[in-house]
Coordinates of C-alpha atoms and ligand atoms in Angstrom, one line a residue:
Chain A
X1 CA 38.3 28.2 23.1
X2 CA 37.4 26.2 26.5
X3 CA 35.9 22.4 26.3
X4 CA 32.7 23.6 27.4
X5 CA 32.1 26.3 24.8
X6 CA 33.6 23.9 22.2
X7 CA 30.6 21.5 22.9
X8 CA 28.0 24.2 22.9
X9 CA 29.2 25.4 19.8
X10 CA 28.9 22.0 18.0
X11 CA 25.6 21.7 19.6
X12 CA 24.4 25.3 18.2
X13 CA 26.0 24.1 14.8
X14 CA 24.1 21.0 14.7
X15 CA 21.0 23.1 15.5
X16 CA 21.6 25.4 12.5
X17 CA 22.0 22.6 10.3
X18 CA 18.5 21.2 11.1
X19 CA 17.0 25.0 10.4
X20 CA 18.9 24.9 7.2
X21 CA 17.6 21.2 6.6
X22 CA 14.1 22.7 6.9
X23 CA 14.7 25.6 4.7
X24 CA 15.9 23.6 1.8
X25 CA 13.1 21.0 2.1
X26 CA 10.6 23.5 2.2
X27 CA 11.6 24.7 -0.9
X28 CA 10.9 22.8 -4.1
X29 CA 13.3 24.7 -6.1
X30 CA 16.2 24.0 -3.5
X31 CA 15.6 20.1 -3.7
X32 CA 19.1 19.6 -5.3
X33 CA 20.9 21.2 -2.3
X34 CA 19.5 18.4 -0.2
X35 CA 22.3 15.9 -0.6
X36 CA 24.8 18.4 0.1
X37 CA 23.5 18.5 4.1
X38 CA 24.4 14.8 4.4
X39 CA 28.3 13.5 5.1
X40 CA 29.7 11.5 2.3
X41 CA 28.8 8.5 4.5
X42 CA 25.4 8.6 4.9
X43 CA 21.8 7.5 5.4
X44 CA 18.4 8.9 5.3
X45 CA 15.6 6.6 6.6
X46 CA 12.1 7.3 7.0
X47 CA 10.3 4.7 8.7
X48 CA 7.0 4.0 10.7
X49 CA 7.2 3.5 14.6
X50 CA 4.9 0.4 13.9
X51 CA 7.6 -1.5 11.9
X52 CA 10.7 -0.1 13.9
X53 CA 9.2 -1.3 16.9
X54 CA 8.1 -4.5 15.3
X55 CA 11.5 -5.3 14.3
X56 CA 10.4 -5.5 10.6
X57 CA 13.3 -4.0 8.3
X58 CA 10.9 -2.4 5.6
X59 CA 11.0 1.2 5.7
X60 CA 9.0 3.7 3.6
X61 CA 12.5 5.2 2.5
X62 CA 16.0 3.7 2.9
X63 CA 18.7 5.6 1.2
X64 CA 21.4 3.7 3.1
X65 CA 24.5 5.8 0.9
X66 CA 25.1 9.1 -0.4
X67 CA 24.5 7.7 -3.8
X68 CA 20.9 7.1 -2.9
X69 CA 20.4 10.1 -1.3
X70 CA 21.6 11.9 -4.3
X71 CA 19.3 9.5 -6.5
X72 CA 16.6 10.9 -4.5
X73 CA 17.1 14.0 -6.1
X74 CA 16.9 12.7 -9.7
X75 CA 14.1 10.7 -8.9
X76 CA 12.0 13.9 -7.7
X77 CA 13.4 16.0 -10.7
X78 CA 13.4 13.8 -13.6
X79 CA 11.0 10.7 -12.6
X80 CA 8.2 13.2 -11.0
X81 CA 8.8 16.1 -12.8
X82 CA 9.1 18.5 -9.6
X83 CA 11.4 20.9 -8.4
X84 CA 10.0 24.1 -9.1
X85 CA 10.9 24.5 -12.8
X86 CA 8.7 25.5 -15.5
X87 CA 8.6 22.6 -17.5
X88 CA 7.8 20.1 -14.4
X89 CA 4.9 18.0 -14.8
X90 CA 4.0 18.7 -11.4
X91 CA 2.4 15.2 -10.3
X92 CA 2.3 16.3 -6.6
X93 CA 2.2 20.1 -7.0
X94 CA 2.4 20.8 -3.3
X95 CA 4.4 23.3 -1.1
X96 CA 5.8 21.3 2.0
X97 CA 6.0 23.0 5.2
X98 CA 8.0 21.5 8.1
X99 CA 7.1 22.4 11.6
X100 CA 10.3 21.4 13.8
X101 CA 10.3 21.7 17.5
X102 CA 11.5 21.5 20.4
X103 CA 15.0 20.3 19.2
X104 CA 17.3 18.5 21.9
X105 CA 20.9 18.1 21.2
X106 CA 23.3 15.6 23.3
X107 CA 26.9 15.8 22.3
X108 CA 28.9 12.3 21.7
X109 CA 32.1 11.7 22.9
X110 CA 33.6 11.5 19.7
X111 CA 32.9 15.0 18.9
X112 CA 29.7 14.5 17.0
X113 CA 26.2 15.3 18.1
X114 CA 22.8 13.5 18.3
X115 CA 19.8 15.5 17.6
X116 CA 16.4 14.9 18.2
X117 CA 13.2 17.0 17.3
X118 CA 9.4 16.8 16.7
X119 CA 8.3 17.3 13.5
X120 CA 5.1 17.7 11.5
X121 CA 4.9 18.0 7.8
X122 CA 1.8 19.9 5.9
X123 CA 1.0 20.2 2.4
X124 CA -0.9 22.7 0.9
X125 CA -1.6 21.6 -3.0
X126 CA -1.9 24.2 -5.5
X127 CA -5.1 22.5 -6.7
X128 CA -6.8 22.3 -3.3
X129 CA -6.7 25.2 -0.5
X130 CA -6.8 22.8 2.1
X131 CA -3.7 21.9 3.8
X132 CA -2.9 18.4 4.1
X133 CA -1.3 16.9 7.5
X134 CA 1.2 14.5 5.4
X135 CA 3.2 13.2 8.7
X136 CA 4.0 13.5 12.3
X137 CA 6.8 12.1 14.3
X138 CA 10.5 12.5 15.5
X139 CA 13.9 13.0 13.8
X140 CA 16.5 11.4 15.2
X141 CA 19.8 12.8 13.6
X142 CA 23.2 12.1 14.0
X143 CA 25.5 14.8 12.9
X144 CA 29.3 14.7 12.3
X145 CA 31.8 17.7 12.0
X146 CA 33.7 17.7 8.4
X147 CA 36.0 20.2 7.0
X148 CA 33.4 21.6 5.1
X149 CA 31.1 22.0 8.1
X150 CA 28.5 19.9 10.3
X151 CA 26.7 17.2 8.2
X152 CA 24.2 14.6 8.6
X153 CA 25.8 11.2 9.0
X154 CA 22.5 9.6 9.4
X155 CA 19.0 11.2 9.6
X156 CA 16.3 9.0 10.8
X157 CA 12.8 10.2 10.1
X158 CA 10.3 8.0 12.5
X159 CA 6.7 8.5 11.8
X160 CA 4.2 8.2 14.2
X161 CA 1.3 8.0 11.7
X162 CA 1.1 4.1 10.7
X163 CA -0.9 5.4 7.6
X164 CA 0.9 8.1 5.6
X165 CA -2.1 10.5 4.5
X166 CA -0.5 11.2 1.2
X167 CA 2.0 10.1 -1.3
X168 CA 4.7 12.6 -1.2
X169 CA 7.8 13.7 -3.3
X170 CA 10.0 15.9 -1.2
X171 CA 12.1 14.8 1.4
X172 CA 10.6 14.8 5.1
Chain B
X1 CA -18.8 -22.3 10.9
X2 CA -18.5 -19.2 8.9
X3 CA -21.2 -16.7 9.9
X4 CA -23.3 -14.9 7.5
X5 CA -23.4 -11.2 7.9
X6 CA -26.9 -9.7 7.8
X7 CA -27.2 -8.4 4.2
X8 CA -29.8 -5.9 2.5
X9 CA -31.6 -7.6 -0.3
X10 CA -32.8 -6.8 -3.6
X11 CA -31.5 -4.5 -6.2
X12 CA -29.0 -1.7 -5.2
X13 CA -30.6 1.0 -3.3
X14 CA -29.9 3.5 -5.8
X15 CA -30.6 4.3 -9.3
X16 CA -27.6 3.2 -11.4
X17 CA -27.2 4.7 -15.0
X18 CA -24.9 2.5 -17.5
X19 CA -24.4 3.2 -20.9
X20 CA -25.1 0.5 -23.0
X21 CA -21.9 0.4 -24.6
X22 CA -19.5 -1.7 -22.2
X23 CA -16.5 0.4 -22.2
X24 CA -18.4 3.3 -21.0
X25 CA -17.9 3.7 -17.0
X26 CA -20.4 6.5 -15.7
X27 CA -18.4 8.9 -13.2
X28 CA -21.2 9.0 -10.7
X29 CA -20.2 5.4 -9.7
X30 CA -17.0 7.4 -7.8
X31 CA -18.9 9.7 -5.9
X32 CA -22.4 8.5 -5.2
X33 CA -21.9 7.7 -1.3
X34 CA -25.2 5.3 -1.3
X35 CA -23.7 3.4 -4.1
X36 CA -20.4 3.0 -2.0
X37 CA -22.3 1.6 1.1
X38 CA -24.2 -1.0 -1.4
X39 CA -20.9 -1.9 -2.8
X40 CA -19.6 -2.9 0.8
X41 CA -22.4 -5.1 1.1
X42 CA -23.1 -6.4 -2.6
X43 CA -19.3 -6.8 -3.7
X44 CA -16.9 -7.2 -0.7
X45 CA -19.4 -9.4 1.6
X46 CA -21.1 -11.0 -1.7
X47 CA -20.0 -14.0 -3.3
X48 CA -16.2 -13.3 -3.4
X49 CA -12.8 -14.2 -1.9
X50 CA -11.6 -11.0 -0.3
X51 CA -7.4 -11.1 -0.1
X52 CA -6.6 -10.6 3.8
X53 CA -3.2 -11.5 4.1
X54 CA -0.4 -14.1 3.5
X55 CA 0.5 -16.7 6.4
X56 CA 4.0 -15.3 6.8
X57 CA 2.3 -12.3 8.6
X58 CA 1.1 -14.3 11.4
X59 CA 3.6 -17.2 11.7
X60 CA 3.3 -18.1 15.4
X61 CA 0.1 -19.7 17.2
X62 CA -1.8 -16.6 18.6
X63 CA -0.3 -14.0 16.2
X64 CA -3.0 -11.7 14.6
X65 CA -3.7 -8.7 12.5
X66 CA -6.1 -6.8 11.6
X67 CA -7.5 -5.6 8.4
X68 CA -11.1 -5.0 6.8
X69 CA -13.4 -6.8 4.4
X70 CA -15.1 -3.8 2.5
X71 CA -16.3 -2.0 5.6
X72 CA -16.2 -5.0 7.9
X73 CA -13.4 -4.9 10.2
X74 CA -11.9 -8.3 10.8
X75 CA -8.9 -10.0 12.8
X76 CA -6.8 -12.4 11.1
X77 CA -5.5 -14.9 13.6
X78 CA -3.5 -18.1 13.7
X79 CA -5.2 -20.4 16.5
X80 CA -3.3 -22.4 19.1
X81 CA -4.1 -25.5 16.9
X82 CA -2.4 -23.2 14.0
X83 CA -5.6 -22.9 12.2
X84 CA -5.9 -19.4 10.7
X85 CA -9.5 -18.0 11.4
X86 CA -10.9 -14.7 10.1
X87 CA -13.2 -13.1 13.0
X88 CA -15.2 -9.9 13.2
X89 CA -13.3 -7.3 15.2
X90 CA -16.4 -6.4 17.1
X91 CA -17.3 -7.5 20.2
X92 CA -20.7 -10.0 20.3
X93 CA -22.1 -8.4 23.5
X94 CA -22.4 -4.6 22.6
X95 CA -20.1 -4.3 19.7
X96 CA -16.9 -2.6 21.1
X97 CA -13.8 -3.3 19.0
X98 CA -11.8 -5.9 20.3
X99 CA -8.4 -5.4 19.1
X100 CA -7.1 -1.9 18.0
X101 CA -3.4 -1.9 16.9
X102 CA -2.4 -3.4 13.5
X103 CA -0.9 -6.8 15.0
X104 CA 0.0 -8.9 18.3
X105 CA -0.2 -12.3 19.9
X106 CA -3.1 -13.6 21.9
X107 CA -2.1 -17.0 22.4
X108 CA -2.0 -16.7 26.3
X109 CA -4.3 -13.9 27.0
X110 CA -6.9 -14.3 24.1
X111 CA -9.1 -11.3 23.4
X112 CA -10.6 -9.3 26.1
X113 CA -12.8 -6.7 25.5
X114 CA -12.4 -3.7 27.4
X115 CA -16.3 -2.9 28.0
X116 CA -17.6 -5.6 30.3
X117 CA -14.5 -8.1 30.1
X118 CA -16.0 -10.6 27.9
X119 CA -13.0 -13.1 26.9
X120 CA -12.5 -15.0 23.6
X121 CA -10.2 -17.8 22.6
X122 CA -7.9 -16.8 19.9
X123 CA -10.3 -19.2 17.9
X124 CA -13.1 -16.7 18.7
X125 CA -15.3 -18.6 21.0
X126 CA -16.5 -16.9 24.0
X127 CA -14.8 -18.0 27.0
X128 CA -15.8 -15.9 29.8
X129 CA -18.0 -13.5 30.9
X130 CA -18.0 -10.9 33.5
X131 CA -20.5 -11.3 36.5
X132 CA -23.1 -13.2 34.5
X133 CA -25.7 -13.5 37.6
X134 CA -29.3 -12.1 36.3
X135 CA -28.6 -13.1 32.8
X136 CA -31.5 -14.5 30.9
X137 CA -31.6 -18.1 31.5
X138 CA -31.2 -19.0 28.2
X139 CA -27.8 -17.4 27.7
X140 CA -25.1 -19.9 26.6
X141 CA -21.6 -18.9 26.1
X142 CA -21.7 -21.0 22.6
X143 CA -24.0 -18.5 21.3
X144 CA -21.8 -15.8 21.4
X145 CA -18.8 -16.8 19.9
X146 CA -17.3 -14.1 17.4
X147 CA -18.6 -14.4 13.9
X148 CA -16.3 -15.9 11.6
X149 CA -15.9 -15.5 7.7
X150 CA -15.1 -18.5 5.6
X151 CA -11.3 -18.9 5.2
X152 CA -9.3 -20.6 2.4
X153 CA -5.6 -20.6 1.6
X154 CA -3.7 -21.0 -1.4
X155 CA 0.1 -21.2 -0.9
X156 CA -0.4 -19.3 2.2
X157 CA -2.4 -16.5 0.7
X158 CA -5.5 -16.1 3.1
X159 CA -9.0 -15.4 1.5
X160 CA -12.2 -14.5 3.5
X161 CA -15.5 -14.6 2.2
X162 CA -18.7 -13.5 4.4
X163 CA -21.2 -15.2 1.6
X164 CA -22.2 -18.8 1.8
X165 CA -22.4 -19.1 -1.9
X166 CA -18.8 -18.2 -2.5
X167 CA -17.6 -21.1 -5.0
X168 CA -14.6 -23.2 -3.5
X169 CA -11.5 -21.0 -3.9
X170 CA -9.7 -23.0 -6.9
X171 CA -12.4 -22.6 -9.0
X172 CA -12.7 -19.1 -7.6
X173 CA -9.2 -18.5 -8.8
X174 CA -9.5 -20.7 -12.0
X175 CA -6.4 -20.2 -14.1
X176 CA -5.3 -17.3 -11.8
X177 CA -3.6 -20.2 -9.6
X178 CA -0.9 -20.5 -11.8
X179 CA -0.1 -16.9 -11.8
X180 CA -0.3 -16.8 -8.0
X181 CA 2.0 -19.7 -7.7
X182 CA 4.6 -17.8 -9.9
X183 CA 4.7 -15.0 -7.3
X184 CA 4.6 -17.0 -3.9
X185 CA 6.2 -20.2 -5.1
X186 CA 5.9 -22.9 -2.6
X187 CA 3.9 -20.4 -0.3
X188 CA 7.0 -20.2 2.1
X189 CA 7.5 -16.6 2.6
X190 CA 9.1 -14.3 5.1
X191 CA 7.1 -11.1 6.1
X192 CA 9.5 -8.1 6.0
X193 CA 6.7 -5.2 6.9
X194 CA 4.2 -2.8 5.0
X195 CA 3.7 0.5 4.1
X196 CA 0.2 2.0 4.3
X197 CA -0.8 5.2 2.3
X198 CA -4.3 6.8 1.8
X199 CA -5.1 7.4 -1.7
X200 CA -7.6 10.1 -2.3
X201 CA -9.5 8.0 -5.0
X202 CA -12.5 5.8 -5.0
X203 CA -11.4 2.0 -4.6
X204 CA -12.3 1.1 -8.1
X205 CA -10.4 3.6 -9.6
X206 CA -7.3 2.1 -7.7
X207 CA -8.1 -1.0 -9.1
X208 CA -8.9 -0.7 -12.6
X209 CA -5.5 1.3 -12.9
X210 CA -3.8 -2.2 -12.4
X211 CA -6.0 -3.9 -15.5
X212 CA -4.8 -0.5 -17.4
X213 CA -1.6 -1.4 -19.4
X214 CA -2.1 1.7 -21.7
X215 CA -1.0 4.2 -19.0
X216 CA 1.9 2.4 -17.7
X217 CA 4.7 4.1 -20.4
X218 CA 2.7 7.4 -20.4
X219 CA 2.5 8.2 -17.1
X220 CA 5.2 6.5 -15.4
X221 CA 8.1 9.0 -16.6
X222 CA 10.8 6.9 -14.6
X223 CA 10.3 4.4 -17.0
X224 CA 10.9 6.7 -19.9
X225 CA 14.0 8.2 -18.3
X226 CA 15.7 5.1 -17.7
X227 CA 14.5 3.4 -20.8
X228 CA 12.8 0.8 -19.4
X229 CA 9.8 -1.0 -21.3
X230 CA 8.1 -4.1 -21.8
X231 CA 9.5 -6.7 -24.0
X232 CA 6.3 -8.6 -24.9
X233 CA 3.8 -9.9 -22.6
X234 CA 0.0 -9.9 -22.5
X235 CA -3.0 -9.2 -19.9
X236 CA -5.2 -12.2 -19.3
X237 CA -8.3 -12.0 -17.4
X238 CA -8.8 -15.4 -15.7
X239 CA -12.2 -16.4 -14.9
X240 CA -13.5 -13.3 -16.9
X241 CA -17.2 -15.2 -17.6
X242 CA -17.5 -14.4 -13.7
X243 CA -15.1 -12.7 -11.3
X244 CA -12.6 -11.1 -14.0
X245 CA -9.4 -11.6 -12.3
X246 CA -6.4 -9.7 -14.0
X247 CA -3.1 -11.4 -14.8
X248 CA -0.7 -9.0 -16.6
X249 CA 2.7 -10.7 -17.6
X250 CA 5.8 -9.0 -19.1
X251 CA 9.4 -8.9 -19.5
X252 CA 11.0 -5.6 -19.0
X253 CA 14.4 -4.5 -19.9
X254 CA 17.4 -5.7 -18.4
X255 CA 19.2 -3.2 -15.7
X256 CA 22.1 -3.4 -18.0
X257 CA 20.4 -2.1 -20.8
X258 CA 18.9 0.6 -18.9
X259 CA 20.3 4.6 -19.0
X260 CA 21.7 4.5 -16.0
X261 CA 20.9 7.7 -14.3
X262 CA 20.8 6.7 -11.1
X263 CA 24.0 5.9 -9.3
X264 CA 22.6 3.1 -7.5
X265 CA 20.4 1.2 -10.3
X266 CA 19.6 -1.9 -8.0
X267 CA 16.2 -0.3 -7.9
X268 CA 15.5 -2.2 -11.4
X269 CA 17.7 -4.9 -11.0
X270 CA 16.6 -8.5 -10.9
X271 CA 18.8 -11.3 -9.0
X272 CA 16.5 -13.8 -7.9
X273 CA 14.9 -14.8 -11.2
X274 CA 16.4 -16.3 -14.6
X275 CA 14.6 -13.3 -16.5
X276 CA 13.0 -10.1 -16.0
X277 CA 9.5 -11.5 -16.5
X278 CA 7.1 -10.5 -13.8
X279 CA 3.5 -10.9 -13.0
X280 CA 1.1 -8.2 -11.9
X281 CA -2.1 -9.6 -10.4
X282 CA -5.5 -8.8 -9.2
X283 CA -7.4 -11.2 -7.5
X284 CA -11.0 -9.7 -7.8
X285 CA -11.9 -7.7 -6.1
X286 CA -9.4 -6.0 -4.2
X287 CA -6.2 -8.1 -3.8
X288 CA -3.1 -7.0 -5.7
X289 CA 0.0 -9.9 -6.3
X290 CA 3.0 -9.0 -8.0
X291 CA 6.6 -10.3 -8.4
X292 CA 7.9 -6.7 -10.3
X293 CA 11.6 -6.9 -10.3
X294 CA 12.9 -8.6 -7.0
X295 CA 9.8 -7.3 -4.9
X296 CA 7.4 -10.0 -3.6
X297 CA 4.1 -7.8 -2.8
X298 CA 0.7 -8.2 -1.6
X299 CA -1.3 -5.1 -1.6
X300 CA -4.5 -4.7 0.1
X301 CA -7.2 -2.3 -1.1
X302 CA -9.2 -1.0 1.5
X303 CA -12.0 1.4 0.9
X304 CA -12.3 3.7 3.7
X305 CA -15.3 6.2 2.1
X306 CA -16.2 6.8 -1.5
X307 CA -13.2 9.0 -2.5
X308 CA -10.5 7.7 -0.2
X309 CA -8.8 4.1 0.0
X310 CA -6.3 3.0 1.9
X311 CA -3.5 0.8 0.5
X312 CA -1.6 -1.3 2.3
X313 CA 1.7 -2.4 0.5
X314 CA 3.1 -5.5 2.3
X315 CA 6.6 -6.9 1.4
X316 CA 7.8 -10.6 1.4
X317 CA 11.2 -12.5 1.2
X318 CA 11.3 -16.1 0.5
X319 CA 11.9 -18.4 3.7
X320 CA 15.3 -19.6 2.0
X321 CA 16.4 -16.2 0.8
X322 CA 20.3 -15.6 1.8
X323 CA 20.5 -12.4 3.6
X324 CA 22.0 -10.3 1.2
X325 CA 18.8 -11.1 -1.0
X326 CA 16.7 -10.2 1.7
X327 CA 18.5 -7.0 2.2
X328 CA 18.3 -6.3 -1.6
X329 CA 14.5 -6.9 -1.4
X330 CA 14.0 -4.8 1.5
X331 CA 16.0 -1.8 -0.3
X332 CA 14.2 -2.5 -3.5
X333 CA 10.5 -3.0 -2.4
X334 CA 9.1 0.4 -1.0
X335 CA 11.6 2.3 -3.4
X336 CA 9.8 1.1 -6.4
X337 CA 6.4 0.0 -5.2
X338 CA 5.3 2.5 -2.2
X339 CA 4.1 5.5 -1.2
X340 CA 7.6 7.1 -1.8
X341 CA 8.3 4.5 -4.8
X342 CA 9.7 5.6 -7.9
X343 CA 6.8 4.3 -9.9
X344 CA 3.7 4.5 -7.5
X345 CA 3.2 8.4 -6.6
X346 CA 2.3 9.1 -10.4
X347 CA -0.6 6.6 -10.2
X348 CA -1.7 8.3 -7.1
X349 CA -1.7 11.5 -8.7
X350 CA -3.6 10.4 -11.7
X351 CA -6.0 8.9 -9.8
X352 CA -6.9 11.9 -7.5
X353 CA -7.3 13.9 -10.4
X354 CA -9.8 11.5 -12.0
X355 CA -11.8 11.3 -8.8
X356 CA -11.5 15.2 -8.3
X357 CA -13.2 15.6 -12.0
X358 CA -15.7 12.8 -11.4
X359 CA -18.1 15.1 -10.2
X360 CA -18.3 16.3 -14.0
X361 CA -20.5 13.2 -14.7
X362 CA -20.3 12.1 -18.0
X363 CA -18.4 8.7 -18.8
X364 CA -14.8 7.5 -18.6
X365 CA -14.1 5.6 -22.1
X366 CA -12.0 2.5 -22.5
X367 CA -10.6 2.4 -25.8
X368 CA -7.0 0.6 -26.2
X369 CA -7.4 -2.9 -27.3
X370 CA -11.1 -2.6 -27.0
X371 CA -12.0 -4.1 -30.8
X372 CA -10.8 -7.2 -29.3
X373 CA -13.9 -8.6 -27.2
X374 CA -12.0 -11.3 -25.1
X375 CA -8.8 -11.9 -23.5
X376 CA -6.0 -12.5 -23.9
X377 CA -5.4 -8.5 -24.6
X378 CA -2.0 -7.2 -25.1
X379 CA 0.0 -5.9 -22.2
X380 CA -0.5 -2.0 -23.4
X381 CA -3.9 -2.4 -23.7
X382 CA -6.6 -1.0 -21.1
X383 CA -9.5 -3.2 -22.4
X384 CA -9.3 -5.8 -19.5
X385 CA -10.6 -2.9 -17.5
X386 CA -14.2 -3.7 -19.2
X387 CA -13.8 -7.3 -17.5
X388 CA -13.5 -5.6 -14.1
X389 CA -16.9 -3.7 -14.3
X390 CA -18.6 -6.6 -15.9
X391 CA -17.8 -8.5 -12.7
X392 CA -18.5 -5.1 -10.7
X393 CA -22.0 -5.4 -12.3
X394 CA -22.9 -8.9 -12.0
X395 CA -22.5 -8.5 -8.2
X396 CA -24.5 -5.4 -8.1
X397 CA -27.4 -7.0 -10.0
X398 CA -27.0 -4.4 -12.8
X399 CA -26.7 -6.3 -16.5
X400 CA -23.3 -6.5 -17.0
X401 CA -23.0 -5.6 -20.8
X402 CA -21.0 -8.3 -21.5
X403 CA -21.1 -9.6 -25.4
X404 CA -22.1 -12.9 -25.7
X405 CA -19.4 -15.6 -25.4
X406 CA -17.1 -16.3 -28.2
Ligands
FES1 S1 -19.0 -5.2 24.5 FE1 -17.7 -6.2 24.5 S2 -17.9 -7.1 26.8 FE2 -19.5 -5.8 26.5
FE2_2 FE1 0.7 2.7 -12.6

């Protein structure tokens, strides 16, 4: 494979990882698959643009290790009784819907790929037919290539909305 | 000098049904928009001290942040003289909002109104007026400073009051002072940031939930999953004969005795205190102060509408914390107590459900711990909620339903 097409295929693979991510986070029954999309060393951070720009360290979510990323699924399923199972308590019985795009990719010298994308997340609660706009913002992702395939080394979710419009269960 | 806001007078402009028993809460108080408007006046700009921040949020001269006191938008600002003031965030000319963002610094530039370019010093005095020719002869700049609230601080906690008859802060807080001191220590804190979220509930349901010790193990499944419980504790209601704050104290299970269902259990870890004792405090009517685990948190309860309340969760470290302690606090705080926190979401879910069904009329009932008429209560009791509503009814001028003193 030529160097050029190798870069192109890596960028393509990174985009596909993002599409797959959206599929997983939109489906409450697949939330346990979410950590598989991250590398063994990884972070998932949700932060408001306001705190980021002021240099304040508090984030909405700061899962700064694979352990914490795996724990999030335990919290979602065991603490919050969510994940599409019958016995769930449904604290927040919603169907999330991510709208993502455009997506930009930028290959790095070390073979990894930076991916940025605009996103919005809508929630449709089962008890209320009116969809709620939960958050709008930007993904800043770093995708690395492992023997298993492309994985997120880091996923930063930067929220334009300094005020979250709702509490939320599933990953953004 | 404090400026008293023009206020409505007399009793509530709405007819308020209140059952004779003080453990019954009429549901219409969560849905009546006229009552909501009355509360913004009678409660939030009434004779109360509203928690609006901590000095660590505005450490430098000229630093400001915006917040509201009930429905009144304000700027909390540190002047060039180091003094903290609370100014109305509305131009004294024709009312344009002065600052839009959540925070900034105005030491050099002051506050400049975009509409007709009036400028105010960081202390709120009017400094300049554009093109003042043809103003009335009696116009004096001194008459057009930004209206100010009264301000009092305790260990860096900033309180504002728009009422002339609010008692001095130490009298208002009474024995709650000791609880606040346990959380904020000597008051030297470092601000770590905030997270804001809209709860789809009336502000009173949010506040009464903090007074309620009954729901804690029932609602917060996470506690059951890791087998975290309270090993003793109590719910005090400092100054209950007047304003009814809450001071909940409890000791939770040590992290090494919990069921280790998470790979990283630091969420529940206490590293900075000798015991797992913590305080959960409400400074009536709308300030929440807690030192749960290692998290030092203030919450500002900001009513937006009768069924929507903005909760701002602010997080702090102590000024002399080593960096690894700061890092621990940064990781733990929002992961436990924040919109994506392991024990916060459930409150939002429950409160939204109470709000939604409040249109059903009828009464909510407070039972657990109510055979006891006066504090202290057990930490698992919901009885303290009665005192919140007694204080609330006093401000509204509705007979408070409180039993005679012991
Ligand atoms: S409204 Fe501010 S200068 Fe006119
Ligand atoms: Fe709770």
